[in-house]
Amino acid sequence: MDNLKVEANDVITEYRTKNSQLEFDNTVLRLQVKKLQSKISELTASKKNDVKKANKK
């Protein structure tokens, strides 16, 4: 019975470790997405301004 408890604890520990890594990876990916969205907005705004300037000429 003790063997099963030890094995269960090992499985739980491994699960928690993997889960923590996945949560960290998820956070990193969310930050990268935010950065990319910001850059896209910046580039889109810049392009819209260039079109407006060209239309005024």
mmCIF file of the C-alpha atoms, coordinates in Angstrom:
data_MODEL
# 
_entry.id   MODEL 
# 
loop_
_atom_site.group_PDB 
_atom_site.id 
_atom_site.type_symbol 
_atom_site.label_atom_id 
_atom_site.label_alt_id 
_atom_site.label_comp_id 
_atom_site.label_asym_id 
_atom_site.label_entity_id 
_atom_site.label_seq_id 
_atom_site.pdbx_PDB_ins_code 
_atom_site.Cartn_x 
_atom_site.Cartn_y 
_atom_site.Cartn_z 
_atom_site.occupancy 
_atom_site.B_iso_or_equiv 
_atom_site.pdbx_formal_charge 
_atom_site.auth_seq_id 
_atom_site.auth_comp_id 
_atom_site.auth_asym_id 
_atom_site.auth_atom_id 
_atom_site.pdbx_PDB_model_num 
ATOM 1  C CA . MET A 1 1  ? 0.000  0.000  0.000   1.00 0.00 ? 1  MET A CA 1 
ATOM 2  C CA . ASP A 1 2  ? 2.852  2.375  0.791   1.00 0.00 ? 2  ASP A CA 1 
ATOM 3  C CA . ASN A 1 3  ? 4.270  1.729  -2.682  1.00 0.00 ? 3  ASN A CA 1 
ATOM 4  C CA . LEU A 1 4  ? 1.033  2.962  -4.230  1.00 0.00 ? 4  LEU A CA 1 
ATOM 5  C CA . LYS A 1 5  ? 1.120  6.128  -2.114  1.00 0.00 ? 5  LYS A CA 1 
ATOM 6  C CA . VAL A 1 6  ? 4.708  6.833  -3.140  1.00 0.00 ? 6  VAL A CA 1 
ATOM 7  C CA . GLU A 1 7  ? 3.892  6.204  -6.798  1.00 0.00 ? 7  GLU A CA 1 
ATOM 8  C CA . ALA A 1 8  ? 0.782  8.403  -6.597  1.00 0.00 ? 8  ALA A CA 1 
ATOM 9  C CA . ASN A 1 9  ? 2.814  11.197 -4.998  1.00 0.00 ? 9  ASN A CA 1 
ATOM 10 C CA . ASP A 1 10 ? 5.428  10.891 -7.760  1.00 0.00 ? 10 ASP A CA 1 
ATOM 11 C CA . VAL A 1 11 ? 2.716  11.151 -10.417 1.00 0.00 ? 11 VAL A CA 1 
ATOM 12 C CA . ILE A 1 12 ? 1.165  14.169 -8.685  1.00 0.00 ? 12 ILE A CA 1 
ATOM 13 C CA . THR A 1 13 ? 4.550  15.877 -8.389  1.00 0.00 ? 13 THR A CA 1 
ATOM 14 C CA . GLU A 1 14 ? 5.298  15.256 -12.073 1.00 0.00 ? 14 GLU A CA 1 
ATOM 15 C CA . TYR A 1 15 ? 1.848  16.571 -13.034 1.00 0.00 ? 15 TYR A CA 1 
ATOM 16 C CA . ARG A 1 16 ? 2.331  19.741 -10.967 1.00 0.00 ? 16 ARG A CA 1 
ATOM 17 C CA . THR A 1 17 ? 5.762  20.336 -12.490 1.00 0.00 ? 17 THR A CA 1 
ATOM 18 C CA . LYS A 1 18 ? 4.439  19.962 -16.040 1.00 0.00 ? 18 LYS A CA 1 
ATOM 19 C CA . ASN A 1 19 ? 1.391  22.087 -15.247 1.00 0.00 ? 19 ASN A CA 1 
ATOM 20 C CA . SER A 1 20 ? 3.584  24.864 -13.831 1.00 0.00 ? 20 SER A CA 1 
ATOM 21 C CA . GLN A 1 21 ? 5.745  24.800 -16.967 1.00 0.00 ? 21 GLN A CA 1 
ATOM 22 C CA . LEU A 1 22 ? 2.658  24.972 -19.178 1.00 0.00 ? 22 LEU A CA 1 
ATOM 23 C CA . GLU A 1 23 ? 1.283  27.912 -17.214 1.00 0.00 ? 23 GLU A CA 1 
ATOM 24 C CA . PHE A 1 24 ? 4.622  29.695 -17.578 1.00 0.00 ? 24 PHE A CA 1 
ATOM 25 C CA . ASP A 1 25 ? 4.743  28.961 -21.330 1.00 0.00 ? 25 ASP A CA 1 
ATOM 26 C CA . ASN A 1 26 ? 1.170  30.217 -21.654 1.00 0.00 ? 26 ASN A CA 1 
ATOM 27 C CA . THR A 1 27 ? 2.053  33.468 -19.900 1.00 0.00 ? 27 THR A CA 1 
ATOM 28 C CA . VAL A 1 28 ? 5.066  33.983 -22.161 1.00 0.00 ? 28 VAL A CA 1 
ATOM 29 C CA . LEU A 1 29 ? 2.940  33.350 -25.250 1.00 0.00 ? 29 LEU A CA 1 
ATOM 30 C CA . ARG A 1 30 ? 0.273  35.800 -24.063 1.00 0.00 ? 30 ARG A CA 1 
ATOM 31 C CA . LEU A 1 31 ? 2.912  38.490 -23.631 1.00 0.00 ? 31 LEU A CA 1 
ATOM 32 C CA . GLN A 1 32 ? 4.305  37.785 -27.102 1.00 0.00 ? 32 GLN A CA 1 
ATOM 33 C CA . VAL A 1 33 ? 0.802  38.042 -28.592 1.00 0.00 ? 33 VAL A CA 1 
ATOM 34 C CA . LYS A 1 34 ? 0.258  41.397 -26.860 1.00 0.00 ? 34 LYS A CA 1 
ATOM 35 C CA . LYS A 1 35 ? 3.568  42.671 -28.244 1.00 0.00 ? 35 LYS A CA 1 
ATOM 36 C CA . LEU A 1 36 ? 2.677  41.521 -31.745 1.00 0.00 ? 36 LEU A CA 1 
ATOM 37 C CA . GLN A 1 37 ? -0.802 43.050 -31.544 1.00 0.00 ? 37 GLN A CA 1 
ATOM 38 C CA . SER A 1 38 ? 0.741  46.334 -30.458 1.00 0.00 ? 38 SER A CA 1 
ATOM 39 C CA . LYS A 1 39 ? 3.227  46.240 -33.337 1.00 0.00 ? 39 LYS A CA 1 
ATOM 40 C CA . ILE A 1 40 ? 0.451  45.423 -35.827 1.00 0.00 ? 40 ILE A CA 1 
ATOM 41 C CA . SER A 1 41 ? -1.622 48.345 -34.514 1.00 0.00 ? 41 SER A CA 1 
ATOM 42 C CA . GLU A 1 42 ? 1.389  50.628 -34.786 1.00 0.00 ? 42 GLU A CA 1 
ATOM 43 C CA . LEU A 1 43 ? 2.094  49.563 -38.364 1.00 0.00 ? 43 LEU A CA 1 
ATOM 44 C CA . THR A 1 44 ? -1.569 49.742 -39.353 1.00 0.00 ? 44 THR A CA 1 
ATOM 45 C CA . ALA A 1 45 ? -1.916 53.246 -37.897 1.00 0.00 ? 45 ALA A CA 1 
ATOM 46 C CA . SER A 1 46 ? 1.213  54.345 -39.716 1.00 0.00 ? 46 SER A CA 1 
ATOM 47 C CA . LYS A 1 47 ? -0.096 52.969 -43.001 1.00 0.00 ? 47 LYS A CA 1 
ATOM 48 C CA . LYS A 1 48 ? -3.494 54.644 -42.504 1.00 0.00 ? 48 LYS A CA 1 
ATOM 49 C CA . ASN A 1 49 ? -1.740 57.984 -41.922 1.00 0.00 ? 49 ASN A CA 1 
ATOM 50 C CA . ASP A 1 50 ? 0.315  57.534 -45.094 1.00 0.00 ? 50 ASP A CA 1 
ATOM 51 C CA . VAL A 1 51 ? -2.877 56.868 -47.088 1.00 0.00 ? 51 VAL A CA 1 
ATOM 52 C CA . LYS A 1 52 ? -4.563 59.955 -45.630 1.00 0.00 ? 52 LYS A CA 1 
ATOM 53 C CA . LYS A 1 53 ? -1.529 62.099 -46.535 1.00 0.00 ? 53 LYS A CA 1 
ATOM 54 C CA . ALA A 1 54 ? -1.483 60.693 -50.075 1.00 0.00 ? 54 ALA A CA 1 
ATOM 55 C CA . ASN A 1 55 ? -5.208 61.398 -50.508 1.00 0.00 ? 55 ASN A CA 1 
ATOM 56 C CA . LYS A 1 56 ? -4.731 65.061 -49.472 1.00 0.00 ? 56 LYS A CA 1 
ATOM 57 C CA . LYS A 1 57 ? -2.264 65.697 -52.299 1.00 0.00 ? 57 LYS A CA 1 
# 
